[in-house]
PDB file of C-alpha atoms in Angstrom:
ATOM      1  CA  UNK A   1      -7.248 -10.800 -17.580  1.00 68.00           C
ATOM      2  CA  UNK A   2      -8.125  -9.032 -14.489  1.00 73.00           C
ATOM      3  CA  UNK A   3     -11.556  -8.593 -12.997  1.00 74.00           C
ATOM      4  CA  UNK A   4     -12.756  -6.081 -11.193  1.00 77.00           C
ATOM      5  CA  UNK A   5     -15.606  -6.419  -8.394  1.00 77.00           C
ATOM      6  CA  UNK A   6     -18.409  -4.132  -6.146  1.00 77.00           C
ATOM      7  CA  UNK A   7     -19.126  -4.741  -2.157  1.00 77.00           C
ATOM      8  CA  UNK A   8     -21.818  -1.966  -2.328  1.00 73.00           C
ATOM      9  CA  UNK A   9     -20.393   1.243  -3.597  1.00 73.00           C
ATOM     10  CA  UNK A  10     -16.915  -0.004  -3.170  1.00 75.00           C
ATOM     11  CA  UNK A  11     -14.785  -0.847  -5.882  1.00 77.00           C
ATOM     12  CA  UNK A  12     -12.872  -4.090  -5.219  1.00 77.00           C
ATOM     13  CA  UNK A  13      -9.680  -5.459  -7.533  1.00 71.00           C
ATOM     14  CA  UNK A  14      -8.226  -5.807  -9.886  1.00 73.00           C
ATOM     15  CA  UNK A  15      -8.369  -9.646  -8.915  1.00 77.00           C
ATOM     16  CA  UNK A  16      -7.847 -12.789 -11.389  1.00 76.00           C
ATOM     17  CA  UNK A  17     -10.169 -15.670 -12.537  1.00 75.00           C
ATOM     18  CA  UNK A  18      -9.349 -18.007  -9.638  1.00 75.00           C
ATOM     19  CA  UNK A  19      -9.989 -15.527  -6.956  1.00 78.00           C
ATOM     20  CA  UNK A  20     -13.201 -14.705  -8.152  1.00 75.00           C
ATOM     21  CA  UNK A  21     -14.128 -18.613  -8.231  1.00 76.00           C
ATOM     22  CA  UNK A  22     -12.420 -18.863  -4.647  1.00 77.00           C
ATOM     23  CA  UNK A  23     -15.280 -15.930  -3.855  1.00 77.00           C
ATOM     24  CA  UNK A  24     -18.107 -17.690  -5.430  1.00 74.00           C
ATOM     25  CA  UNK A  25     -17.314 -20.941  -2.966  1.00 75.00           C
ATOM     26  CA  UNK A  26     -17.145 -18.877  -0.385  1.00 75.00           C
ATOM     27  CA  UNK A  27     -20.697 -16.913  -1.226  1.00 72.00           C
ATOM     28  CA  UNK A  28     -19.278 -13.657  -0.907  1.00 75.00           C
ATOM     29  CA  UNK A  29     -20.665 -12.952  -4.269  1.00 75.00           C
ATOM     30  CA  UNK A  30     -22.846 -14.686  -7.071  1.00 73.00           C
ATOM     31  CA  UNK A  31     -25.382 -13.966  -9.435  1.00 71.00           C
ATOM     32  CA  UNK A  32     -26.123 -10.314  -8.675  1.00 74.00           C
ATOM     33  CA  UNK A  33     -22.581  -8.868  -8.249  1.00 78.00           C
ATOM     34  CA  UNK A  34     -21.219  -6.484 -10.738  1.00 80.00           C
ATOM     35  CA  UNK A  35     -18.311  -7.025 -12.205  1.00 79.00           C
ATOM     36  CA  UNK A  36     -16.255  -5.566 -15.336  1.00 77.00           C
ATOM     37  CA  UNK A  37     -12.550  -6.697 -16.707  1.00 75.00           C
ATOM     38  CA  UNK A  38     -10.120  -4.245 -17.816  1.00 71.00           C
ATOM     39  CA  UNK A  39     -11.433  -4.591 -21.630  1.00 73.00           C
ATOM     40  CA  UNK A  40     -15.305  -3.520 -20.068  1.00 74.00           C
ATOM     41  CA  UNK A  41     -16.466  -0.535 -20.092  1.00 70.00           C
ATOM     42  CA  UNK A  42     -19.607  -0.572 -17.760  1.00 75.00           C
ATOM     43  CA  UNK A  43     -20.791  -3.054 -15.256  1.00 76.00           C
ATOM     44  CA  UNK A  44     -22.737  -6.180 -15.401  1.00 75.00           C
ATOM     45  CA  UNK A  45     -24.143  -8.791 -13.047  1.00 79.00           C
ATOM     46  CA  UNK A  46     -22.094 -12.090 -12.952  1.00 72.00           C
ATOM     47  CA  UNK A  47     -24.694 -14.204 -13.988  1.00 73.00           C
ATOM     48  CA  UNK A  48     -24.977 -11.949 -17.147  1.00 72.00           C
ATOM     49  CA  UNK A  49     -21.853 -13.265 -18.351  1.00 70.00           C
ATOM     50  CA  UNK A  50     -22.178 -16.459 -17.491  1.00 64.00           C
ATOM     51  CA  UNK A  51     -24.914 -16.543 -19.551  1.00 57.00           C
ATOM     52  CA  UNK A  52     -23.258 -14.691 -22.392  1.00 53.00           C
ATOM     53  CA  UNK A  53     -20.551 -17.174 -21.674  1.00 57.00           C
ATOM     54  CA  UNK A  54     -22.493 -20.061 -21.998  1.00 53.00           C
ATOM     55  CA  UNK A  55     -24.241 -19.419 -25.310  1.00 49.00           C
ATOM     56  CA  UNK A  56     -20.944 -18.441 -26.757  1.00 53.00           C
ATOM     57  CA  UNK A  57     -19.772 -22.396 -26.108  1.00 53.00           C
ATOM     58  CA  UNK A  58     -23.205 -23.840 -28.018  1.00 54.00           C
ATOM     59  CA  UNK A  59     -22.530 -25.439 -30.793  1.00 55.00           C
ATOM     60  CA  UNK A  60     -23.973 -23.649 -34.189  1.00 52.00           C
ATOM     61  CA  UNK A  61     -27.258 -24.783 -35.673  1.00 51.00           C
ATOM     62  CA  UNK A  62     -26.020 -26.906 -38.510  1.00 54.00           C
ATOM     63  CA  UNK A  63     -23.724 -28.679 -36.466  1.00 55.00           C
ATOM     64  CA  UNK A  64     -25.013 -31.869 -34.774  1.00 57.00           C
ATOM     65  CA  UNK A  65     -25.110 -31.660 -30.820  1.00 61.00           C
ATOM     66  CA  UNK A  66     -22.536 -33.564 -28.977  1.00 64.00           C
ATOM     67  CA  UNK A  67     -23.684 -36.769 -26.646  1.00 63.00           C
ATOM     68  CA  UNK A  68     -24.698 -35.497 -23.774  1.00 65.00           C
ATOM     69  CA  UNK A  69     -21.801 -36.146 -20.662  1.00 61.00           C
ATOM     70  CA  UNK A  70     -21.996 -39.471 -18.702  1.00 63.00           C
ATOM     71  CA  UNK A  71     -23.194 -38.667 -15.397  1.00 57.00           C
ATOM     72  CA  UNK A  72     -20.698 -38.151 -12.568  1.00 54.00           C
ATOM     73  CA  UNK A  73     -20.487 -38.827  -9.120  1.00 54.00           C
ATOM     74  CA  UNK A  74     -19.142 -35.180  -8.112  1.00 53.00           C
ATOM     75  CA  UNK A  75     -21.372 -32.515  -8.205  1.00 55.00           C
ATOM     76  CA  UNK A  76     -21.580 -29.677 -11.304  1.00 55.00           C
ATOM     77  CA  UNK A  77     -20.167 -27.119 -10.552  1.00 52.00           C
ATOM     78  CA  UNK A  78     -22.225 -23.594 -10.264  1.00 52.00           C
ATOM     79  CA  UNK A  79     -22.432 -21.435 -13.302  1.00 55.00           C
ATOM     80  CA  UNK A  80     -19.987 -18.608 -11.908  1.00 52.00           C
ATOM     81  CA  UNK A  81     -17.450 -21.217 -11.265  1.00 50.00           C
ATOM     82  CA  UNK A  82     -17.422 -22.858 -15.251  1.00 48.00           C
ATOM     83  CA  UNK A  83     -17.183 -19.595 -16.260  1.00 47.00           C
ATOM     84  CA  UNK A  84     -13.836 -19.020 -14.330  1.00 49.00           C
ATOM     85  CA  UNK A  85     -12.607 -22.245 -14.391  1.00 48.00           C
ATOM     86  CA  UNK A  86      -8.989 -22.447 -16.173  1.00 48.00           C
ATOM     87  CA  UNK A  87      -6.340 -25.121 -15.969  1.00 60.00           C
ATOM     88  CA  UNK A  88      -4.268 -22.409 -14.798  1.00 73.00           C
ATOM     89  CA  UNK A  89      -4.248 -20.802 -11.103  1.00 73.00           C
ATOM     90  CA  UNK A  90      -3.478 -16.624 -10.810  1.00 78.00           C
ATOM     91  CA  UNK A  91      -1.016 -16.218  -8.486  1.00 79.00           C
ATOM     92  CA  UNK A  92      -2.443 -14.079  -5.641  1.00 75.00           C
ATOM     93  CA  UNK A  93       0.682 -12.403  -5.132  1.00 73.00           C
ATOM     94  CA  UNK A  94       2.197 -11.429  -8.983  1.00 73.00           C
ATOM     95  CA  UNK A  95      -1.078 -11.943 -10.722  1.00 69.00           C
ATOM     96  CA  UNK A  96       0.875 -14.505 -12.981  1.00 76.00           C
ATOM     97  CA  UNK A  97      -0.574 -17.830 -14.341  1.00 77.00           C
ATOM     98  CA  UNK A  98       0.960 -21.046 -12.921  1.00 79.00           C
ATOM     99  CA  UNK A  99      -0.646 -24.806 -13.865  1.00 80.00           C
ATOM    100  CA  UNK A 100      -2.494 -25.771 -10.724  1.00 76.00           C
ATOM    101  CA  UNK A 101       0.124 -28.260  -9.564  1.00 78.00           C
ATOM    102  CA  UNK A 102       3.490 -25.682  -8.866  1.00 79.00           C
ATOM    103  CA  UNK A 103       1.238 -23.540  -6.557  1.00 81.00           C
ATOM    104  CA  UNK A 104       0.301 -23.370  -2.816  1.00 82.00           C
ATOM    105  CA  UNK A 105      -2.344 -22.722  -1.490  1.00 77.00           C
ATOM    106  CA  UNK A 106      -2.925 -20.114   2.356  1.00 75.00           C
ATOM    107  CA  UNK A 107      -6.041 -19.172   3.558  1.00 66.00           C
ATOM    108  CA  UNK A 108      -8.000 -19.774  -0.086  1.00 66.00           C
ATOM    109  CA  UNK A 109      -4.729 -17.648  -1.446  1.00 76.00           C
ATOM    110  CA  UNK A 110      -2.674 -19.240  -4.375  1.00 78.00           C
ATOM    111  CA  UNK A 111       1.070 -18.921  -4.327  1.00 84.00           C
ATOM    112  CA  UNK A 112       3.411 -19.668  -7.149  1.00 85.00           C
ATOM    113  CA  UNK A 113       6.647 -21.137  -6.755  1.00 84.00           C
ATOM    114  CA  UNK A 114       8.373 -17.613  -7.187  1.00 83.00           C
ATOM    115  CA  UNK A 115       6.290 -15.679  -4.925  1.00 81.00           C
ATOM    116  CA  UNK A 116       6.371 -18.353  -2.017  1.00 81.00           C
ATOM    117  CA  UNK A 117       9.871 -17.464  -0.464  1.00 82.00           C
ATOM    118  CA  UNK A 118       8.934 -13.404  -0.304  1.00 77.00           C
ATOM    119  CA  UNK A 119       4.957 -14.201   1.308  1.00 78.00           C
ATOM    120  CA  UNK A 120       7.153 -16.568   3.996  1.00 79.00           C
ATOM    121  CA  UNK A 121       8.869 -14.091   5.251  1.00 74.00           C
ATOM    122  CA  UNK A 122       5.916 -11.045   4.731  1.00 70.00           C
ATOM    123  CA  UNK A 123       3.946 -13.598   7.260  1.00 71.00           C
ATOM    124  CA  UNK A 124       7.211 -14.130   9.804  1.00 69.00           C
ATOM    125  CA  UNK A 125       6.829 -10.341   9.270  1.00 62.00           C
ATOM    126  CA  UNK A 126       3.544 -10.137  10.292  1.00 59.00           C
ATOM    127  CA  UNK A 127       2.298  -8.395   7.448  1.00 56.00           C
ATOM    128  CA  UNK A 128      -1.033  -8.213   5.466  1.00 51.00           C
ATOM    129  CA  UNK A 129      -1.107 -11.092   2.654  1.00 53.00           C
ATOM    130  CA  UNK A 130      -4.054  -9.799   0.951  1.00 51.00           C
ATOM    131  CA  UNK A 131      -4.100  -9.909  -2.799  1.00 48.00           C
ATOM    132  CA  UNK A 132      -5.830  -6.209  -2.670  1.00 60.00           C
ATOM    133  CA  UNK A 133      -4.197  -3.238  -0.253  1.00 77.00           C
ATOM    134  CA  UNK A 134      -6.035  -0.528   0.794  1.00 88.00           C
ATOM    135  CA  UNK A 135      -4.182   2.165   0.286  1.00 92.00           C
ATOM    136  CA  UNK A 136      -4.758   5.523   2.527  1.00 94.00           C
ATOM    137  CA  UNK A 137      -6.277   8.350   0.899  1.00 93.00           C
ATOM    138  CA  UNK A 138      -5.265  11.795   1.056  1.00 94.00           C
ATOM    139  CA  UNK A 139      -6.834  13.154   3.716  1.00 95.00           C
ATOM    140  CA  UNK A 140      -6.344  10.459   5.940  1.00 95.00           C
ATOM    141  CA  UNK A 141      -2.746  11.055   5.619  1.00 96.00           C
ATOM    142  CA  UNK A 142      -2.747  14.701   5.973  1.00 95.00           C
ATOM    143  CA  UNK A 143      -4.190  14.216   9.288  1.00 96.00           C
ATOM    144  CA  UNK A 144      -1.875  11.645  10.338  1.00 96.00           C
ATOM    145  CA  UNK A 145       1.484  14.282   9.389  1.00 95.00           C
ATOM    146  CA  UNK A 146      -0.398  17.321  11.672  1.00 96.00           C
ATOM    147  CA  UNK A 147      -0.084  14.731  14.692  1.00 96.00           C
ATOM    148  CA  UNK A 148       3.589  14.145  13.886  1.00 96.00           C
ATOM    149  CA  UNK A 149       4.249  17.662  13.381  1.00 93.00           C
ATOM    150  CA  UNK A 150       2.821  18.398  16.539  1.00 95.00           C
ATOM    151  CA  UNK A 151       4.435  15.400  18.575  1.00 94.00           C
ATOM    152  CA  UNK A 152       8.019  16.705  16.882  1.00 92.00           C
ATOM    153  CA  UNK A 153       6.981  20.514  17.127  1.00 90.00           C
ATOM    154  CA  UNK A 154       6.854  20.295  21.156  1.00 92.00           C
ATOM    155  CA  UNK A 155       9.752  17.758  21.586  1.00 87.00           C
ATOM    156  CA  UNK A 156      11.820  20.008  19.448  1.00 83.00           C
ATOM    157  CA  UNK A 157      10.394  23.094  21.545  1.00 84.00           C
ATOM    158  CA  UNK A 158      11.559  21.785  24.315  1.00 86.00           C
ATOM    159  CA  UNK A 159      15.076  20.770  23.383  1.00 81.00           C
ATOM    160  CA  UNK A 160      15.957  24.145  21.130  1.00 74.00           C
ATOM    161  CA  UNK A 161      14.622  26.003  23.709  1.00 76.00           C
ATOM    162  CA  UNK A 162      16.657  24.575  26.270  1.00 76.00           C
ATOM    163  CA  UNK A 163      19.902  25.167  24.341  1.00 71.00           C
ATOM    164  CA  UNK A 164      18.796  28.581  23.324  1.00 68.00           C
ATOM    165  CA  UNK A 165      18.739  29.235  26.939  1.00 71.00           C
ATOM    166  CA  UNK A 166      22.113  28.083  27.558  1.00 66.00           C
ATOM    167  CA  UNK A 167      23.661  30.188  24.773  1.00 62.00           C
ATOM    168  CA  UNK A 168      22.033  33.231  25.954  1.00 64.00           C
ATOM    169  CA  UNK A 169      23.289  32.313  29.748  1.00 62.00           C
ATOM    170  CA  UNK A 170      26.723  31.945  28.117  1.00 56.00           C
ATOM    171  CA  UNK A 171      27.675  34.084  25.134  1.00 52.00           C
ATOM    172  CA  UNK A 172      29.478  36.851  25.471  1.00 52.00           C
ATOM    173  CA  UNK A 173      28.417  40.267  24.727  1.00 51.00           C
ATOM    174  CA  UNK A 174      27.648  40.447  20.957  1.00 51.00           C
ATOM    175  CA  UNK A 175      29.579  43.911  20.871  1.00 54.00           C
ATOM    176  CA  UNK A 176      32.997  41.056  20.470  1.00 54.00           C
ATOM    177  CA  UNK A 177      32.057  39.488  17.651  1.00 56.00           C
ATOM    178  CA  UNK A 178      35.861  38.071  17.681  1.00 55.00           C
ATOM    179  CA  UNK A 179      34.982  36.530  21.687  1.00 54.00           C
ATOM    180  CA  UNK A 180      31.269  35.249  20.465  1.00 51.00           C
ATOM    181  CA  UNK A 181      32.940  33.392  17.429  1.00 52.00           C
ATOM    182  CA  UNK A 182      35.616  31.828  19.606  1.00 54.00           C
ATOM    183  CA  UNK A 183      33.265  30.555  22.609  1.00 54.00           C
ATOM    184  CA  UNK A 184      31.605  28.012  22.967  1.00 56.00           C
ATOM    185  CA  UNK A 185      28.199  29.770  22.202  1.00 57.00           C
ATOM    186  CA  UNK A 186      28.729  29.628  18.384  1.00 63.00           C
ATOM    187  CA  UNK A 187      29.092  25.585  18.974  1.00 67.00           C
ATOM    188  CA  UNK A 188      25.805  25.742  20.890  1.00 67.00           C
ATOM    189  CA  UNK A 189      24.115  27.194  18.033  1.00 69.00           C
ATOM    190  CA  UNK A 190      25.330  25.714  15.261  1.00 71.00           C
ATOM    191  CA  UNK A 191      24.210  22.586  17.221  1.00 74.00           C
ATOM    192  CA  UNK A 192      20.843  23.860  17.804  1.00 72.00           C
ATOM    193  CA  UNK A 193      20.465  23.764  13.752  1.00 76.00           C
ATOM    194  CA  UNK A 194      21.864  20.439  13.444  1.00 79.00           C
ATOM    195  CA  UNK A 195      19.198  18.938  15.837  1.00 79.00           C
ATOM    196  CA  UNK A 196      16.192  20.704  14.150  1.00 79.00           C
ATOM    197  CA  UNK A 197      17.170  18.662  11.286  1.00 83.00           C
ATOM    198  CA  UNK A 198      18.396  15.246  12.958  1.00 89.00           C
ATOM    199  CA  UNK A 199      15.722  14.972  15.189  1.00 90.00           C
ATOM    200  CA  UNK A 200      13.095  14.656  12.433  1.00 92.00           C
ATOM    201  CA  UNK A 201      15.015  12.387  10.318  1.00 93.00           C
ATOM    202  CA  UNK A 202      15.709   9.740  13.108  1.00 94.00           C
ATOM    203  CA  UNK A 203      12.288  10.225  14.226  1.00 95.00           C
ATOM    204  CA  UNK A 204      10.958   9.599  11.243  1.00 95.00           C
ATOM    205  CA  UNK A 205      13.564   6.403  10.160  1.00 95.00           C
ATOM    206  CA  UNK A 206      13.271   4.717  13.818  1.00 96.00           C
ATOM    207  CA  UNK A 207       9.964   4.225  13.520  1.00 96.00           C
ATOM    208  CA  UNK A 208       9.118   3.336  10.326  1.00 95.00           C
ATOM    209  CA  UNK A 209      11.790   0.859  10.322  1.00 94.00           C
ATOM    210  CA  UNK A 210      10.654  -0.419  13.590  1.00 94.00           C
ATOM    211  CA  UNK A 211       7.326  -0.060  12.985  1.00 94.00           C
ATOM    212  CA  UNK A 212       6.636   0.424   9.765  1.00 94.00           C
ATOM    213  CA  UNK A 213       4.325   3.663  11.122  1.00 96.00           C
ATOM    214  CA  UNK A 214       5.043   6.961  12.640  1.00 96.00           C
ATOM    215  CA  UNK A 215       3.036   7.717  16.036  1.00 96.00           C
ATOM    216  CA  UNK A 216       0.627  10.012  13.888  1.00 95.00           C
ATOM    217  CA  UNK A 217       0.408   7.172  11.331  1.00 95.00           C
ATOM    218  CA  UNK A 218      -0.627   4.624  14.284  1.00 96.00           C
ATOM    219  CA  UNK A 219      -2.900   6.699  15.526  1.00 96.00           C
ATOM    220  CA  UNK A 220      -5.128   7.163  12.332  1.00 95.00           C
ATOM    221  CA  UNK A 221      -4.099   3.184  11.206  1.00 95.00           C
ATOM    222  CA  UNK A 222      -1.842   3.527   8.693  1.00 96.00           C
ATOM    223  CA  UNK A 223       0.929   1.748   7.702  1.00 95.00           C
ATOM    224  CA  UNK A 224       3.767   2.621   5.031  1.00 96.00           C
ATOM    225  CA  UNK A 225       4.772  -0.899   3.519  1.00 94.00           C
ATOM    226  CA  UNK A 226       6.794  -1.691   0.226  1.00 92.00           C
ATOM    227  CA  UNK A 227       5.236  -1.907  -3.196  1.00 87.00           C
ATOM    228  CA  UNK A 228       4.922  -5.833  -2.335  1.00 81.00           C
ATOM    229  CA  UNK A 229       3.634  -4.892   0.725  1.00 84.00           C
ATOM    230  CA  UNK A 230       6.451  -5.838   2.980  1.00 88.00           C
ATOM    231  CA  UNK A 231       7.858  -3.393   6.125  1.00 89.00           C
ATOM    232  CA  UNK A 232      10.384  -0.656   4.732  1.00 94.00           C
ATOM    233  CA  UNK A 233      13.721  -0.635   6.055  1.00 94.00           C
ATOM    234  CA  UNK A 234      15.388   1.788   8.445  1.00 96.00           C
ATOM    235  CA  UNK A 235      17.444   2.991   5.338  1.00 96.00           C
ATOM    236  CA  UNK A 236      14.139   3.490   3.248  1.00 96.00           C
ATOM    237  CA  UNK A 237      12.365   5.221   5.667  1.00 95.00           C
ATOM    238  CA  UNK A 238      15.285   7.916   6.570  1.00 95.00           C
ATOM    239  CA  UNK A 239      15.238   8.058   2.511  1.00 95.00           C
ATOM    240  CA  UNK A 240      11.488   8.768   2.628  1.00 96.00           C
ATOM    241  CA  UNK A 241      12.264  11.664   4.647  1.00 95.00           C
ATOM    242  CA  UNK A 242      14.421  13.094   2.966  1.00 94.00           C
ATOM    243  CA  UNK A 243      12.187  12.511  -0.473  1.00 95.00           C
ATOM    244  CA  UNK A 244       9.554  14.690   1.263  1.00 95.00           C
ATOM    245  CA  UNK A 245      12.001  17.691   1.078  1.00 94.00           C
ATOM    246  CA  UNK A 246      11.551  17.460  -2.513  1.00 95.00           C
ATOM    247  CA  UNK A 247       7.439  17.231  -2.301  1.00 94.00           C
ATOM    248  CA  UNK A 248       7.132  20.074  -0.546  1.00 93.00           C
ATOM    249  CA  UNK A 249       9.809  22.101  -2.723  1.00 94.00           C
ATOM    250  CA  UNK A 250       7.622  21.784  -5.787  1.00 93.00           C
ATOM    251  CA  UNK A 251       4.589  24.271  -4.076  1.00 92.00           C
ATOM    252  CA  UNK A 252       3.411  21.085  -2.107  1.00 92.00           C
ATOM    253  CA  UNK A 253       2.233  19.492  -5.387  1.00 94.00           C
ATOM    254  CA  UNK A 254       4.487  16.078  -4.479  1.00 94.00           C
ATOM    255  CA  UNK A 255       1.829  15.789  -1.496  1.00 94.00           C
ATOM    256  CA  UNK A 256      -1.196  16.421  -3.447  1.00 94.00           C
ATOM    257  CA  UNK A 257      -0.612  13.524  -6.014  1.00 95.00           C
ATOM    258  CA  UNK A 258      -1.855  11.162  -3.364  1.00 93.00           C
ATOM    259  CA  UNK A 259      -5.274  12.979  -3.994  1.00 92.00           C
ATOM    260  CA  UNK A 260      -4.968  12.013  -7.565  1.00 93.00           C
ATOM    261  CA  UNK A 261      -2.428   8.793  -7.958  1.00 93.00           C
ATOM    262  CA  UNK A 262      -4.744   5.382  -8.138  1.00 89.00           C
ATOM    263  CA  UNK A 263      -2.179   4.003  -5.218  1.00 90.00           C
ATOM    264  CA  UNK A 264      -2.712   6.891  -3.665  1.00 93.00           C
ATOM    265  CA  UNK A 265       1.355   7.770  -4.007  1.00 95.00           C
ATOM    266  CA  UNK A 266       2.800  10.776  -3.432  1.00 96.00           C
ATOM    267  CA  UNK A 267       5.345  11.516  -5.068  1.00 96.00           C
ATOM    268  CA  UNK A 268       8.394  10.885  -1.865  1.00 96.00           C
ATOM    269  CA  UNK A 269       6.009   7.007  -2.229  1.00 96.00           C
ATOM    270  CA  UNK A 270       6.821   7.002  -6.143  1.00 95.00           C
ATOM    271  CA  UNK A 271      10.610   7.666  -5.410  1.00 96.00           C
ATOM    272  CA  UNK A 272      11.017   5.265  -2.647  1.00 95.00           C
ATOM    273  CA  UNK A 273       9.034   2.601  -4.130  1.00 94.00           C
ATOM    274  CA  UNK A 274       6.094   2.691  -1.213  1.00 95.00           C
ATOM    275  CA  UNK A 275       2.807   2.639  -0.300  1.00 95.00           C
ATOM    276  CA  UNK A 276       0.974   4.143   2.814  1.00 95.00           C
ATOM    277  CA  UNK A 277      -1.955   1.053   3.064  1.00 94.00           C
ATOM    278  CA  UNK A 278      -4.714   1.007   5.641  1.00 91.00           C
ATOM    279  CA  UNK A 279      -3.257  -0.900   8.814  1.00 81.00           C
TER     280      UNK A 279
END
């Protein structure tokens, strides 16, 4: 079951049983914090269900108590944590129960035997290993694509207008449309077309596969990652492009999704199997 947790006004999860316990050690929350599962409906203070918890595991009234535990050397441990406390361990990565002694454990994280080789090579990678992503919202990204558009609008400016210039210096008088066809004008201009297309795409491909961000994405701190968080490929990210033709085909409506998608996805992200993540 996965739990769900608030740092003020912000929602925090969905995390499992073992990362809430590693958050109780670490007394980033207790007591007072809300928290809900998926089966809750509202939200209640930790130490609510503890309690709830706790009286649950009483014996009934008719039943006689159990001896009381000989007294141990380590210390109990706090409320929060007995309520957590499984001889399983969620892994951090696929949210899938292991037993305690096939997983690894990286900065308080725990990694399953399965999920180990992939988080290797996300951290040779450099990339977040957080449990929880923080996926950009829609604005956010809106603002980041009017910086690229610009950045390409006056690189592109520059080039088509540069070419333009040469056809116009060259072609022949349009009043021989058999000379015009023949010359090297045509060539010139059906060039000119073919860069207003390329240039974008390889834009676009170099540096998310480099990168993992275009400029306008770096510039706002964004990132476009893999559903498991890892950087997207050069062939990914030229497919990415082109999956935006199909976004804003539909009346822009494959943009606007990110305003409504819980991953914040549009809908070239849903295709392409990625996720534009805080950086």
């Amino acid at each position: 079951m996965m739990w769900f947790y608030k740092e003020g006004t912000q929602e925090v999860g969905p995390v499992g049983k073992d990362r809430l316990q590693e958050l109780v050690h670490a007394k980033k929350i207790n007591g007072r914090t809300l928290v809900r599962n998926t089966t809750m409906a509202q939200w209640r203070p930790l130490a609510e269900l503890v309690g709830a918890k706790r009286a649950a595991s009483q014996p009934p009234a008719d039943t006689p108590p159990e001896p009381p535990p000989q007294p141990s050397a380590a210390p109990a441990p706090p409320p929060a944590e007995a309520v957590l406390r499984s001889e399983t361990v969620v892994c951090s990565q696929c949210h899938r129960s292991s037993p305690e002694t096939q997983v690894v454990w990286f900065d308080g994280q725990a990694i399953c035997a399965a999920c180990k080789p992939l988080f290797v090579q996300r951290l040779k990678e450099g990339v977040a290993t957080g449990a929880v992503m923080q996926y950009a919202g829609f604005w956010v990204r809106f603002g980041a694509k009017i910086i690229d558009y610009l950045i390409l609008g006056i690189f592109q400016a520059i080039l088509v207008g540069a070419m333009g210039l040469l056809v116009t210096t060259s072609a022949p008088s349009y009043d021989d449309p058999e000379a015009f066809f023949t010359s090297g004008a045509m060539w010139l201009l059906g060039l000119q077309q073919l860069i207003a297309i390329l240039i974008p795409a390889l834009y676009t491909s170099f540096f998310l596969g480099r990168f993992g961000a275009t400029p306008g994405k770096m510039a706002c701190k964004l990132k476009v990652v893999t559903a498991e968080g890892t950087r997207v490929s050069y062939l990914r990210g030229l497919g990415r492009y082109f999956a935006e033709f199909i976004s804003a085909m539909i009346l822009l409506i494959g943009y606007l999704m990110a305003a409504f998608d819980n991953e914040k996805r549009s809908l070239h992200d849903r295709i392409c199997s990625t996720r534009v993540v805080r950086n």
